[in-house]
mmCIF file of C-alpha atoms in Angstrom:
data_model
loop_
_atom_site.group_PDB
_atom_site.id
_atom_site.type_symbol
_atom_site.label_atom_id
_atom_site.label_comp_id
_atom_site.label_asym_id
_atom_site.label_seq_id
_atom_site.Cartn_x
_atom_site.Cartn_y
_atom_site.Cartn_z
ATOM 1 C CA MET Q 1 -154.143 -72.671 -77.775
ATOM 2 C CA ALA Q 2 -155.454 -70.520 -80.622
ATOM 3 C CA ALA Q 3 -155.391 -71.658 -84.364
ATOM 4 C CA GLY Q 4 -155.164 -69.620 -87.528
ATOM 5 C CA PRO Q 5 -152.933 -66.606 -88.775
ATOM 6 C CA ARG Q 6 -153.062 -63.961 -86.607
ATOM 7 C CA ASP Q 7 -153.747 -61.357 -88.686
ATOM 8 C CA PRO Q 8 -157.769 -60.793 -88.425
ATOM 9 C CA GLY Q 9 -158.170 -59.735 -92.000
ATOM 10 C CA CYS Q 10 -155.878 -62.651 -92.995
ATOM 11 C CA ARG Q 11 -157.802 -64.381 -96.207
ATOM 12 C CA PRO Q 12 -157.117 -68.267 -97.563
ATOM 13 C CA ALA Q 13 -154.327 -67.804 -99.344
ATOM 14 C CA ALA Q 14 -151.688 -67.056 -97.152
ATOM 15 C CA GLY Q 15 -153.160 -70.000 -95.523
ATOM 16 C CA ALA Q 16 -155.600 -71.574 -93.142
ATOM 17 C CA ARG Q 17 -155.342 -74.238 -90.801
ATOM 18 C CA PHE Q 18 -158.362 -76.977 -91.636
ATOM 19 C CA PHE Q 19 -158.682 -80.767 -89.576
ATOM 20 C CA CYS Q 20 -160.392 -83.703 -91.302
ATOM 21 C CA THR Q 21 -162.251 -86.552 -89.657
ATOM 22 C CA VAL Q 22 -161.264 -89.685 -90.794
ATOM 23 C CA GLY Q 23 -161.807 -93.717 -90.414
ATOM 24 C CA ARG Q 24 -159.824 -95.484 -88.089
ATOM 25 C CA GLY Q 25 -157.067 -96.496 -90.325
ATOM 26 C CA LEU Q 26 -156.936 -94.089 -92.685
ATOM 27 C CA GLU Q 27 -154.904 -91.530 -91.037
ATOM 28 C CA PRO Q 28 -152.131 -92.306 -93.299
ATOM 29 C CA PHE Q 29 -153.788 -91.888 -96.361
ATOM 30 C CA LEU Q 30 -154.974 -88.393 -95.469
ATOM 31 C CA MET Q 31 -151.918 -87.135 -94.496
ATOM 32 C CA GLN Q 32 -150.449 -88.165 -97.935
ATOM 33 C CA GLU Q 33 -153.370 -87.182 -99.597
ATOM 34 C CA VAL Q 34 -153.604 -83.348 -98.220
ATOM 35 C CA ARG Q 35 -149.355 -82.581 -99.314
ATOM 36 C CA ALA Q 36 -150.083 -84.312 -102.879
ATOM 37 C CA ARG Q 37 -152.936 -82.521 -103.404
ATOM 38 C CA LEU Q 38 -153.276 -79.891 -101.241
ATOM 39 C CA GLU Q 39 -149.637 -78.704 -100.984
ATOM 40 C CA ALA Q 40 -150.728 -78.831 -97.509
ATOM 41 C CA THR Q 41 -147.856 -78.086 -94.384
ATOM 42 C CA GLN Q 42 -147.733 -79.067 -90.690
ATOM 43 C CA VAL Q 43 -149.633 -81.509 -91.471
ATOM 44 C CA GLU Q 44 -150.203 -83.927 -88.018
ATOM 45 C CA TYR Q 45 -152.686 -85.980 -86.752
ATOM 46 C CA ILE Q 46 -154.459 -87.526 -84.035
ATOM 47 C CA SER Q 47 -157.167 -90.942 -83.490
ATOM 48 C CA GLY Q 48 -159.710 -89.797 -86.134
ATOM 49 C CA LYS Q 49 -157.732 -86.595 -87.279
ATOM 50 C CA VAL Q 50 -155.567 -84.693 -89.552
ATOM 51 C CA PHE Q 51 -154.216 -81.154 -88.913
ATOM 52 C CA PHE Q 52 -153.180 -79.218 -91.691
ATOM 53 C CA THR Q 53 -152.290 -75.644 -92.883
ATOM 54 C CA THR Q 54 -153.579 -74.965 -96.705
ATOM 55 C CA SER Q 55 -154.088 -72.201 -98.692
ATOM 56 C CA SER Q 56 -156.541 -74.375 -101.335
ATOM 57 C CA ASP Q 57 -160.110 -73.309 -101.944
ATOM 58 C CA LEU Q 58 -162.985 -75.172 -102.100
ATOM 59 C CA ASN Q 59 -163.122 -76.703 -105.276
ATOM 60 C CA VAL Q 60 -159.245 -78.094 -104.239
ATOM 61 C CA LEU Q 61 -160.405 -79.329 -100.501
ATOM 62 C CA LYS Q 62 -163.766 -80.978 -102.266
ATOM 63 C CA THR Q 63 -160.546 -83.892 -104.266
ATOM 64 C CA LEU Q 64 -160.083 -85.226 -100.813
ATOM 65 C CA LYS Q 65 -161.196 -89.023 -100.949
ATOM 66 C CA SER Q 66 -159.971 -90.224 -97.422
ATOM 67 C CA ALA Q 67 -161.798 -87.691 -95.175
ATOM 68 C CA GLU Q 68 -164.866 -87.936 -94.073
ATOM 69 C CA ARG Q 69 -165.600 -84.532 -92.802
ATOM 70 C CA LEU Q 70 -163.567 -81.226 -93.383
ATOM 71 C CA PHE Q 71 -162.902 -78.406 -90.860
ATOM 72 C CA LEU Q 72 -161.900 -74.967 -90.300
ATOM 73 C CA LEU Q 73 -160.081 -75.330 -87.624
ATOM 74 C CA ILE Q 74 -160.614 -72.585 -84.681
ATOM 75 C CA LYS Q 75 -158.820 -74.330 -81.651
ATOM 76 C CA LYS Q 76 -157.188 -76.789 -80.458
ATOM 77 C CA GLN Q 77 -155.944 -77.739 -76.624
ATOM 78 C CA PHE Q 78 -155.416 -79.980 -74.017
ATOM 79 C CA PRO Q 79 -157.783 -81.651 -72.657
ATOM 80 C CA PHE Q 80 -160.384 -80.108 -69.069
ATOM 81 C CA ASN Q 81 -159.422 -81.862 -65.925
ATOM 82 C CA VAL Q 82 -163.073 -82.815 -65.139
ATOM 83 C CA SER Q 83 -161.868 -84.822 -62.510
ATOM 84 C CA SER Q 84 -161.322 -82.584 -59.733
ATOM 85 C CA VAL Q 85 -163.582 -79.332 -59.835
ATOM 86 C CA SER Q 86 -166.632 -79.376 -59.885
ATOM 87 C CA LYS Q 87 -169.089 -79.010 -62.736
ATOM 88 C CA GLY Q 88 -169.946 -74.774 -62.108
ATOM 89 C CA LYS Q 89 -166.353 -74.475 -61.779
ATOM 90 C CA MET Q 90 -166.457 -76.558 -65.393
ATOM 91 C CA PHE Q 91 -168.539 -74.814 -67.641
ATOM 92 C CA SER Q 92 -166.379 -71.040 -66.493
ATOM 93 C CA GLU Q 93 -162.876 -73.284 -68.025
ATOM 94 C CA MET Q 94 -164.992 -74.808 -71.136
ATOM 95 C CA GLN Q 95 -166.038 -70.787 -71.380
ATOM 96 C CA THR Q 96 -162.345 -69.563 -72.184
ATOM 97 C CA LEU Q 97 -162.787 -71.493 -75.000
ATOM 98 C CA ILE Q 98 -164.158 -67.905 -76.582
ATOM 99 C CA ASN Q 99 -163.326 -65.490 -73.493
ATOM 100 C CA ASP Q 100 -160.148 -66.164 -73.672
ATOM 101 C CA ASP Q 101 -158.930 -65.604 -77.238
ATOM 102 C CA PRO Q 102 -161.557 -64.079 -79.248
ATOM 103 C CA GLU Q 103 -159.505 -63.294 -81.726
ATOM 104 C CA SER Q 104 -158.597 -66.160 -82.871
ATOM 105 C CA TRP Q 105 -162.862 -67.313 -83.477
ATOM 106 C CA LEU Q 106 -162.627 -63.970 -85.703
ATOM 107 C CA ASN Q 107 -159.642 -64.801 -87.643
ATOM 108 C CA ALA Q 108 -161.988 -68.279 -88.131
ATOM 109 C CA ILE Q 109 -165.114 -66.140 -89.628
ATOM 110 C CA SER Q 110 -162.666 -63.969 -91.392
ATOM 111 C CA ILE Q 111 -161.341 -67.471 -93.397
ATOM 112 C CA TRP Q 112 -164.537 -68.281 -93.534
ATOM 113 C CA LYS Q 113 -166.146 -65.632 -94.929
ATOM 114 C CA SER Q 114 -162.968 -65.797 -97.344
ATOM 115 C CA LEU Q 115 -163.830 -69.318 -99.154
ATOM 116 C CA LEU Q 116 -167.805 -68.512 -99.118
ATOM 117 C CA GLU Q 117 -167.147 -65.425 -101.101
ATOM 118 C CA LEU Q 118 -164.287 -66.925 -103.519
ATOM 119 C CA ASP Q 119 -166.721 -69.558 -104.217
ATOM 120 C CA ALA Q 120 -169.611 -67.541 -104.616
ATOM 121 C CA GLU Q 121 -167.781 -66.122 -107.473
ATOM 122 C CA LYS Q 122 -166.055 -68.748 -109.318
ATOM 123 C CA GLU Q 123 -169.959 -69.903 -109.214
ATOM 124 C CA LYS Q 124 -170.915 -66.742 -110.799
ATOM 125 C CA LEU Q 125 -168.226 -66.370 -113.230
ATOM 126 C CA SER Q 126 -169.321 -70.514 -114.147
ATOM 127 C CA GLN Q 127 -172.904 -69.506 -114.617
ATOM 128 C CA ARG Q 128 -171.953 -66.362 -117.052
ATOM 129 C CA HIS Q 129 -170.964 -69.718 -119.416
ATOM 130 C CA ALA Q 130 -173.867 -71.736 -118.842
ATOM 131 C CA ASN Q 131 -177.304 -72.845 -120.211
ATOM 132 C CA PRO Q 132 -179.324 -69.399 -119.450
ATOM 133 C CA LEU Q 133 -182.624 -71.270 -118.620
ATOM 134 C CA LYS Q 134 -183.344 -72.808 -115.119
ATOM 135 C CA ARG Q 135 -181.449 -76.485 -114.685
ATOM 136 C CA LYS Q 136 -183.594 -78.437 -112.845
ATOM 137 C CA LEU Q 137 -182.235 -80.628 -109.495
ATOM 138 C CA GLY Q 138 -180.703 -83.128 -111.274
ATOM 139 C CA GLU Q 139 -180.198 -86.758 -110.376
ATOM 140 C CA ASN Q 140 -177.302 -85.853 -108.359
ATOM 141 C CA ASP Q 141 -178.088 -82.980 -106.598
ATOM 142 C CA THR Q 142 -180.882 -85.338 -105.872
ATOM 143 C CA ILE Q 143 -178.618 -87.635 -104.708
ATOM 144 C CA ILE Q 144 -176.551 -85.594 -101.883
ATOM 145 C CA ALA Q 145 -179.354 -84.309 -100.516
ATOM 146 C CA LYS Q 146 -180.859 -88.314 -99.899
ATOM 147 C CA LYS Q 147 -176.925 -88.374 -98.435
ATOM 148 C CA LEU Q 148 -177.358 -85.083 -96.475
ATOM 149 C CA LYS Q 149 -180.608 -86.293 -94.457
ATOM 150 C CA THR Q 150 -178.415 -89.528 -93.458
ATOM 151 C CA GLU Q 151 -176.151 -87.356 -92.680
ATOM 152 C CA GLN Q 152 -178.115 -85.586 -90.346
ATOM 153 C CA MET Q 153 -179.822 -88.804 -89.002
ATOM 154 C CA GLN Q 154 -176.496 -89.661 -88.191
ATOM 155 C CA ALA Q 155 -175.179 -86.601 -86.724
ATOM 156 C CA THR Q 156 -178.386 -86.277 -84.097
ATOM 157 C CA GLN Q 157 -178.117 -89.880 -83.180
ATOM 158 C CA GLU Q 158 -174.327 -89.312 -82.288
ATOM 159 C CA ILE Q 159 -173.788 -85.686 -81.713
ATOM 160 C CA GLY Q 160 -177.178 -83.817 -81.544
ATOM 161 C CA ASP Q 161 -177.679 -80.035 -81.734
ATOM 162 C CA CYS Q 162 -177.763 -78.376 -78.759
ATOM 163 C CA PRO Q 163 -180.399 -76.159 -77.399
ATOM 164 C CA LEU Q 164 -179.931 -72.677 -75.069
ATOM 165 C CA GLU Q 165 -181.479 -72.002 -72.027
ATOM 166 C CA LYS Q 166 -184.650 -71.216 -71.606
ATOM 167 C CA GLN Q 167 -184.241 -68.190 -71.104
ATOM 168 C CA ILE Q 168 -181.634 -66.846 -73.524
ATOM 169 C CA GLU Q 169 -183.816 -68.631 -76.075
ATOM 170 C CA GLU Q 170 -186.629 -66.431 -75.603
ATOM 171 C CA GLU Q 171 -184.435 -63.300 -75.963
ATOM 172 C CA THR Q 172 -182.670 -65.088 -79.405
ATOM 173 C CA LEU Q 173 -185.730 -67.577 -81.608
ATOM 174 C CA GLU Q 174 -188.705 -67.404 -82.551
ATOM 175 C CA GLN Q 175 -191.609 -69.036 -80.077
ATOM 176 C CA GLY Q 176 -192.094 -72.636 -82.000
ATOM 177 C CA ASN Q 177 -190.331 -75.973 -82.703
ATOM 178 C CA LEU Q 178 -186.627 -75.316 -82.020
ATOM 179 C CA LEU Q 179 -185.174 -78.743 -83.844
ATOM 180 C CA PRO Q 180 -183.880 -78.655 -87.293
ATOM 181 C CA LYS Q 181 -185.407 -79.385 -90.287
ATOM 182 C CA ARG Q 182 -184.365 -81.193 -92.978
ATOM 183 C CA GLU Q 183 -183.571 -79.210 -95.409
ATOM 184 C CA THR Q 184 -183.294 -79.981 -99.459
ATOM 185 C CA PHE Q 185 -179.555 -79.146 -100.288
ATOM 186 C CA GLN Q 186 -180.093 -76.799 -103.247
ATOM 187 C CA GLU Q 187 -181.745 -74.477 -99.571
ATOM 188 C CA VAL Q 188 -178.812 -75.609 -97.356
ATOM 189 C CA PHE Q 189 -176.835 -75.209 -99.735
ATOM 190 C CA GLN Q 190 -176.941 -72.452 -101.608
ATOM 191 C CA ASN Q 191 -179.043 -70.076 -98.650
ATOM 192 C CA GLY Q 192 -176.238 -71.146 -96.350
ATOM 193 C CA ILE Q 193 -173.762 -70.030 -98.422
ATOM 194 C CA ALA Q 194 -175.478 -66.927 -99.772
ATOM 195 C CA LYS Q 195 -176.480 -66.024 -96.240
ATOM 196 C CA ALA Q 196 -172.732 -65.566 -94.844
ATOM 197 C CA VAL Q 197 -171.842 -63.789 -97.788
ATOM 198 C CA ASN Q 198 -174.044 -60.979 -96.995
ATOM 199 C CA THR Q 199 -173.412 -60.806 -93.950
ATOM 200 C CA HIS Q 200 -171.690 -57.779 -93.751
ATOM 201 C CA ASN Q 201 -170.626 -57.913 -89.128
ATOM 202 C CA GLN Q 202 -170.054 -59.954 -86.837
ATOM 203 C CA ASN Q 203 -173.497 -58.820 -84.976
ATOM 204 C CA GLY Q 204 -175.385 -60.523 -87.661
ATOM 205 C CA LEU Q 205 -174.225 -64.113 -88.043
ATOM 206 C CA THR Q 206 -176.864 -66.445 -86.693
ATOM 207 C CA PHE Q 207 -175.147 -69.797 -85.707
ATOM 208 C CA ARG Q 208 -175.515 -73.206 -83.338
ATOM 209 C CA VAL Q 209 -173.813 -75.606 -81.505
ATOM 210 C CA SER Q 210 -172.693 -79.371 -82.216
ATOM 211 C CA CYS Q 211 -170.897 -81.206 -79.775
ATOM 212 C CA ARG Q 212 -169.618 -84.853 -79.174
ATOM 213 C CA CYS Q 213 -168.012 -85.830 -76.140
ATOM 214 C CA SER Q 214 -166.655 -88.940 -75.377
ATOM 215 C CA GLY Q 215 -164.219 -90.297 -72.679
ATOM 216 C CA THR Q 216 -164.510 -88.391 -68.677
ATOM 217 C CA VAL Q 217 -166.027 -85.406 -70.239
ATOM 218 C CA ALA Q 218 -168.836 -87.645 -71.258
ATOM 219 C CA LYS Q 219 -170.066 -89.152 -68.108
ATOM 220 C CA THR Q 220 -169.462 -85.819 -66.425
ATOM 221 C CA PHE Q 221 -171.578 -83.886 -69.033
ATOM 222 C CA THR Q 222 -173.870 -84.293 -71.565
ATOM 223 C CA ALA Q 223 -173.727 -82.742 -75.093
ATOM 224 C CA GLN Q 224 -176.798 -80.437 -74.389
ATOM 225 C CA GLU Q 225 -174.724 -79.282 -71.549
ATOM 226 C CA VAL Q 226 -171.307 -78.286 -73.270
ATOM 227 C CA GLY Q 227 -173.338 -76.515 -75.935
ATOM 228 C CA ARG Q 228 -175.623 -74.653 -73.881
ATOM 229 C CA ILE Q 229 -172.733 -73.117 -71.585
ATOM 230 C CA ILE Q 230 -170.881 -72.685 -75.325
ATOM 231 C CA GLY Q 231 -173.765 -71.059 -76.763
ATOM 232 C CA ILE Q 232 -174.633 -68.342 -74.081
ATOM 233 C CA ALA Q 233 -170.827 -67.203 -73.796
ATOM 234 C CA LEU Q 234 -170.609 -66.837 -77.775
ATOM 235 C CA MET Q 235 -173.535 -64.824 -78.081
ATOM 236 C CA LYS Q 236 -172.247 -62.600 -74.924
ATOM 237 C CA GLN Q 237 -168.941 -62.434 -76.309
ATOM 238 C CA PHE Q 238 -170.016 -61.128 -80.156
ATOM 239 C CA GLY Q 239 -173.389 -60.553 -80.019
ATOM 240 C CA TRP Q 240 -174.732 -63.906 -82.656
ATOM 241 C CA LYS Q 241 -177.827 -64.880 -82.687
ATOM 242 C CA ALA Q 242 -178.787 -68.708 -81.950
ATOM 243 C CA ASP Q 243 -180.264 -70.563 -84.708
ATOM 244 C CA LEU Q 244 -181.403 -74.156 -84.820
ATOM 245 C CA ARG Q 245 -183.176 -73.888 -88.191
ATOM 246 C CA ASN Q 246 -180.791 -72.619 -90.859
ATOM 247 C CA PRO Q 247 -178.458 -71.075 -89.586
ATOM 248 C CA ASN Q 248 -174.947 -69.125 -91.279
ATOM 249 C CA LEU Q 249 -172.766 -71.329 -88.818
ATOM 250 C CA GLU Q 250 -172.348 -73.998 -87.428
ATOM 251 C CA ILE Q 251 -169.793 -74.601 -84.674
ATOM 252 C CA PHE Q 252 -168.967 -77.669 -84.143
ATOM 253 C CA ILE Q 253 -166.815 -79.394 -80.622
ATOM 254 C CA HIS Q 254 -165.332 -82.580 -80.167
ATOM 255 C CA LEU Q 255 -164.222 -82.492 -76.201
ATOM 256 C CA ASN Q 256 -162.321 -85.862 -75.014
ATOM 257 C CA ASP Q 257 -159.942 -87.465 -72.542
ATOM 258 C CA MET Q 258 -157.003 -86.494 -74.796
ATOM 259 C CA TYR Q 259 -158.014 -83.117 -76.593
ATOM 260 C CA SER Q 260 -160.428 -79.980 -77.253
ATOM 261 C CA VAL Q 261 -161.365 -78.952 -80.925
ATOM 262 C CA VAL Q 262 -163.499 -76.623 -81.984
ATOM 263 C CA GLY Q 263 -164.005 -75.564 -86.002
ATOM 264 C CA ILE Q 264 -166.844 -74.746 -88.510
ATOM 265 C CA PRO Q 265 -168.035 -77.675 -90.974
ATOM 266 C CA VAL Q 266 -166.229 -76.225 -94.797
ATOM 267 C CA PHE Q 267 -169.368 -78.340 -95.907
ATOM 268 C CA ARG Q 268 -173.175 -79.165 -95.245
ATOM 269 C CA VAL Q 269 -172.294 -82.214 -97.341
ATOM 270 C CA PRO Q 270 -169.619 -84.234 -96.226
ATOM 271 C CA LEU Q 271 -166.229 -85.642 -98.610
ATOM 272 C CA ALA Q 272 -167.341 -89.231 -97.980
ATOM 273 C CA SER Q 273 -170.737 -88.794 -99.180
ATOM 274 C CA ARG Q 274 -170.198 -89.275 -103.282
ATOM 275 C CA ALA Q 275 -172.543 -87.713 -105.451
ATOM 276 C CA TYR Q 276 -171.535 -89.733 -108.442
ATOM 277 C CA ILE Q 277 -172.359 -93.085 -105.966
ATOM 278 C CA LYS Q 278 -176.098 -93.682 -105.852
ATOM 279 C CA THR Q 279 -176.077 -97.096 -103.689
ATOM 280 C CA ALA Q 280 -173.418 -96.911 -100.855
ATOM 281 C CA GLY Q 281 -171.712 -100.432 -100.545
ATOM 282 C CA LEU Q 282 -168.017 -100.321 -98.963
ATOM 283 C CA ARG Q 283 -167.806 -97.196 -97.415
ATOM 284 C CA SER Q 284 -166.176 -94.516 -99.893
ATOM 285 C CA THR Q 285 -163.249 -94.166 -98.162
ATOM 286 C CA VAL Q 286 -162.107 -97.166 -97.691
ATOM 287 C CA ALA Q 287 -162.674 -98.340 -101.352
ATOM 288 C CA TRP Q 288 -160.336 -95.399 -101.995
ATOM 289 C CA ALA Q 289 -157.718 -96.026 -100.275
ATOM 290 C CA MET Q 290 -157.252 -99.665 -101.127
ATOM 291 C CA ALA Q 291 -157.052 -98.089 -104.558
ATOM 292 C CA SER Q 292 -154.320 -95.874 -103.663
ATOM 293 C CA VAL Q 293 -152.457 -99.087 -102.368
ATOM 294 C CA ALA Q 294 -153.073 -100.568 -105.415
ATOM 295 C CA GLU Q 295 -150.877 -98.421 -107.462
ATOM 296 C CA ILE Q 296 -152.751 -98.402 -110.543
ATOM 297 C CA LYS Q 297 -151.023 -97.013 -113.547
ATOM 298 C CA ALA Q 298 -152.353 -96.013 -117.293
ATOM 299 C CA GLY Q 299 -152.425 -98.910 -119.531
ATOM 300 C CA MET Q 300 -153.467 -101.934 -116.378
ATOM 301 C CA PHE Q 301 -156.243 -104.392 -116.552
ATOM 302 C CA VAL Q 302 -157.751 -104.321 -112.893
ATOM 303 C CA LEU Q 303 -160.066 -106.990 -111.319
ATOM 304 C CA ASP Q 304 -162.694 -107.031 -108.765
ATOM 305 C CA PRO Q 305 -164.243 -110.906 -108.214
ATOM 306 C CA MET Q 306 -166.692 -110.196 -105.782
ATOM 307 C CA CYS Q 307 -167.452 -106.675 -106.952
ATOM 308 C CA GLY Q 308 -170.474 -106.646 -105.072
ATOM 309 C CA LEU Q 309 -171.917 -102.443 -106.233
ATOM 310 C CA GLY Q 310 -169.073 -101.704 -107.636
ATOM 311 C CA THR Q 311 -167.497 -99.082 -104.767
ATOM 312 C CA ILE Q 312 -164.099 -100.041 -105.435
ATOM 313 C CA LEU Q 313 -164.403 -99.617 -109.211
ATOM 314 C CA LEU Q 314 -165.924 -96.479 -108.999
ATOM 315 C CA GLU Q 315 -163.157 -94.810 -106.566
ATOM 316 C CA ALA Q 316 -160.291 -96.325 -108.697
ATOM 317 C CA ALA Q 317 -161.700 -95.602 -111.914
ATOM 318 C CA LYS Q 318 -162.468 -91.415 -111.069
ATOM 319 C CA GLU Q 319 -159.190 -91.882 -109.748
ATOM 320 C CA TRP Q 320 -157.163 -93.045 -112.800
ATOM 321 C CA PRO Q 321 -159.335 -93.420 -115.467
ATOM 322 C CA ASP Q 322 -157.496 -94.792 -118.504
ATOM 323 C CA VAL Q 323 -157.667 -98.135 -117.340
ATOM 324 C CA TYR Q 324 -158.855 -101.372 -118.622
ATOM 325 C CA TYR Q 325 -161.647 -102.577 -115.297
ATOM 326 C CA VAL Q 326 -163.780 -105.513 -114.954
ATOM 327 C CA GLY Q 327 -166.347 -106.527 -112.211
ATOM 328 C CA ALA Q 328 -167.570 -109.941 -111.325
ATOM 329 C CA ASP Q 329 -170.031 -111.487 -108.445
ATOM 330 C CA VAL Q 330 -172.331 -114.458 -108.214
ATOM 331 C CA SER Q 331 -175.060 -112.379 -107.192
ATOM 332 C CA THR Q 332 -177.638 -110.561 -109.510
ATOM 333 C CA SER Q 333 -179.202 -108.137 -107.203
ATOM 334 C CA GLN Q 334 -176.007 -106.302 -106.636
ATOM 335 C CA LEU Q 335 -174.599 -106.779 -110.177
ATOM 336 C CA LEU Q 336 -178.002 -104.872 -110.596
ATOM 337 C CA GLY Q 337 -176.830 -102.058 -108.378
ATOM 338 C CA ALA Q 338 -173.423 -102.152 -109.817
ATOM 339 C CA CYS Q 339 -174.733 -101.126 -112.999
ATOM 340 C CA ASP Q 340 -177.244 -98.794 -111.702
ATOM 341 C CA ASN Q 341 -173.860 -96.828 -109.640
ATOM 342 C CA LEU Q 342 -171.387 -97.169 -113.013
ATOM 343 C CA LYS Q 343 -174.824 -94.943 -115.066
ATOM 344 C CA ALA Q 344 -175.210 -92.783 -112.127
ATOM 345 C CA ALA Q 345 -171.767 -91.885 -112.434
ATOM 346 C CA GLY Q 346 -171.293 -91.723 -115.986
ATOM 347 C CA LEU Q 347 -168.750 -94.892 -115.610
ATOM 348 C CA LYS Q 348 -170.968 -97.407 -117.881
ATOM 349 C CA ASP Q 349 -168.252 -97.462 -120.629
ATOM 350 C CA LYS Q 350 -165.203 -97.256 -117.975
ATOM 351 C CA ILE Q 351 -165.858 -100.454 -116.188
ATOM 352 C CA GLU Q 352 -167.669 -104.256 -117.508
ATOM 353 C CA LEU Q 353 -169.869 -105.606 -115.227
ATOM 354 C CA LEU Q 354 -169.585 -110.082 -115.711
ATOM 355 C CA LYS Q 355 -171.685 -112.546 -113.381
ATOM 356 C CA VAL Q 356 -169.457 -114.961 -112.446
ATOM 357 C CA SER Q 357 -168.130 -117.247 -109.272
ATOM 358 C CA VAL Q 358 -164.783 -116.436 -107.990
ATOM 359 C CA ILE Q 359 -163.049 -119.304 -108.710
ATOM 360 C CA GLU Q 360 -164.193 -120.009 -112.168
ATOM 361 C CA LEU Q 361 -163.232 -116.822 -114.021
ATOM 362 C CA PRO Q 362 -162.988 -116.734 -117.948
ATOM 363 C CA LEU Q 363 -159.691 -115.217 -117.500
ATOM 364 C CA PRO Q 364 -156.308 -117.270 -117.746
ATOM 365 C CA SER Q 365 -153.737 -117.252 -115.073
ATOM 366 C CA GLU Q 366 -151.613 -114.044 -114.864
ATOM 367 C CA SER Q 367 -153.530 -112.139 -117.459
ATOM 368 C CA VAL Q 368 -154.539 -109.074 -114.898
ATOM 369 C CA ASP Q 369 -152.413 -107.111 -114.112
ATOM 370 C CA ILE Q 370 -153.903 -106.013 -110.543
ATOM 371 C CA ILE Q 371 -156.942 -108.299 -108.497
ATOM 372 C CA ILE Q 372 -158.526 -105.764 -106.022
ATOM 373 C CA SER Q 373 -161.649 -106.849 -104.098
ATOM 374 C CA ASP Q 374 -163.025 -106.296 -100.617
ATOM 375 C CA ILE Q 375 -163.885 -110.118 -99.522
ATOM 376 C CA PRO Q 376 -167.815 -110.178 -98.241
ATOM 377 C CA PHE Q 377 -168.474 -111.272 -94.689
ATOM 378 C CA GLY Q 378 -170.965 -111.019 -91.837
ATOM 379 C CA LYS Q 379 -174.137 -111.971 -92.128
ATOM 380 C CA LYS Q 380 -175.647 -110.429 -95.119
ATOM 381 C CA PHE Q 381 -172.352 -111.136 -97.563
ATOM 382 C CA LYS Q 382 -170.503 -114.232 -96.226
ATOM 383 C CA LEU Q 383 -168.134 -116.885 -99.036
ATOM 384 C CA GLY Q 384 -169.342 -120.591 -98.944
ATOM 385 C CA LYS Q 385 -166.631 -122.144 -99.805
ATOM 386 C CA ASP Q 386 -162.771 -121.676 -97.636
ATOM 387 C CA ILE Q 387 -161.353 -118.403 -98.150
ATOM 388 C CA LYS Q 388 -157.865 -120.089 -98.463
ATOM 389 C CA SER Q 389 -158.708 -121.162 -101.974
ATOM 390 C CA ILE Q 390 -160.772 -118.473 -103.225
ATOM 391 C CA LEU Q 391 -157.899 -116.523 -102.156
ATOM 392 C CA GLN Q 392 -154.666 -119.026 -104.539
ATOM 393 C CA GLU Q 393 -157.320 -118.546 -107.447
ATOM 394 C CA MET Q 394 -157.328 -115.202 -107.111
ATOM 395 C CA GLU Q 395 -153.262 -114.456 -105.954
ATOM 396 C CA SER Q 396 -152.717 -116.747 -109.174
ATOM 397 C CA ARG Q 397 -153.918 -114.982 -111.548
ATOM 398 C CA ASN Q 398 -151.719 -111.581 -110.310
ATOM 399 C CA HIS Q 399 -151.163 -108.631 -108.517
ATOM 400 C CA LEU Q 400 -153.967 -108.632 -105.388
ATOM 401 C CA VAL Q 401 -154.738 -106.418 -103.243
ATOM 402 C CA SER Q 402 -157.677 -106.520 -100.612
ATOM 403 C CA THR Q 403 -158.720 -105.950 -96.496
ATOM 404 C CA GLU Q 404 -157.654 -109.434 -95.195
ATOM 405 C CA HIS Q 405 -154.307 -109.031 -96.539
ATOM 406 C CA HIS Q 406 -153.371 -105.541 -95.452
ATOM 407 C CA GLU Q 407 -153.110 -104.596 -91.981
ATOM 408 C CA GLU Q 408 -153.485 -101.184 -92.816
ATOM 409 C CA PHE Q 409 -157.796 -101.800 -93.471
ATOM 410 C CA ARG Q 410 -158.371 -103.844 -90.895
ATOM 411 C CA GLU Q 411 -159.065 -100.944 -87.928
ATOM 412 C CA VAL Q 412 -161.480 -99.619 -90.467
#
């Protein structure tokens, strides 16, 4: 089925169809969040993905906290039946993703360009009021660049960029190494936006295809094979050129036994990669979801007695700043990492850190409004005491939120 508005000239203000990838068990949190933050409509989900329609701009879309990555939806349809057809027949069916409804692709590209143009215009306005001296690459940009490299390495392992047939490559690509380089944050983001905004016709677009196959499809076809056939079809249909190094446009395809989804990544850096977290501990999306369950309100006293690197407190303090936060841990190395995170996030004066055991908290009973914690487990970090006695100690202080107590987080 085609996604997005039918009017080829439609701008984001009229509403566009998006989807986000999300950790297992966090779909309800993201559904609630897109309704509240984006005033989204037509919100629905399948395992690992949430679909919605919104007219929000990029600055608002960036505020999503429980999502992993954000995509502009091109197509969402039933899965391909790979059991009763030949491989050649299956390749022909895959090409119908492009050939049967090229208008949906052109609509999505138009909306994607409009989003970038609006963002570029706002950036120009903000630069007029900024310091005229050229700004050096800041600490946050460095953090984002490091996270981008990590995400690119993970994407190469899980999805993989899909090279096209050699004959097509010779017609459309320069000779040399075709593997994409790991660009810096400024090269990827700023140059990518500039190229996309300056592209005035469909023939000037460059692209690459990233694929993920699972289920029966993955047993029959590799991601490289799927990417190859989709890439050839795009070049024939629209005249776009393949560029695996630094394309204007990236096409993401996920095929499995439940659905076939095609989209455009809106941001190169995943939403889950927080610029204000220097050293990652608990997954940022899970930390935010835990804080949201706690129903934190202004003026409260919130304690994480096993704070580790302080991820939960960081996510909470960013969302609910007018609260007194305290983090405690027995590990000096973890507290040092938490201190670095607080400095990077500019929250050193918002969160107090204590080196103390969870069973020796220097706080009277019922003095804390909310206790929220990701209880350590596993080989690297684990509790030496019985878990029940520690939970009882924490519960005696007051309202407790933990991964052990909430069904929503057990699958995450």
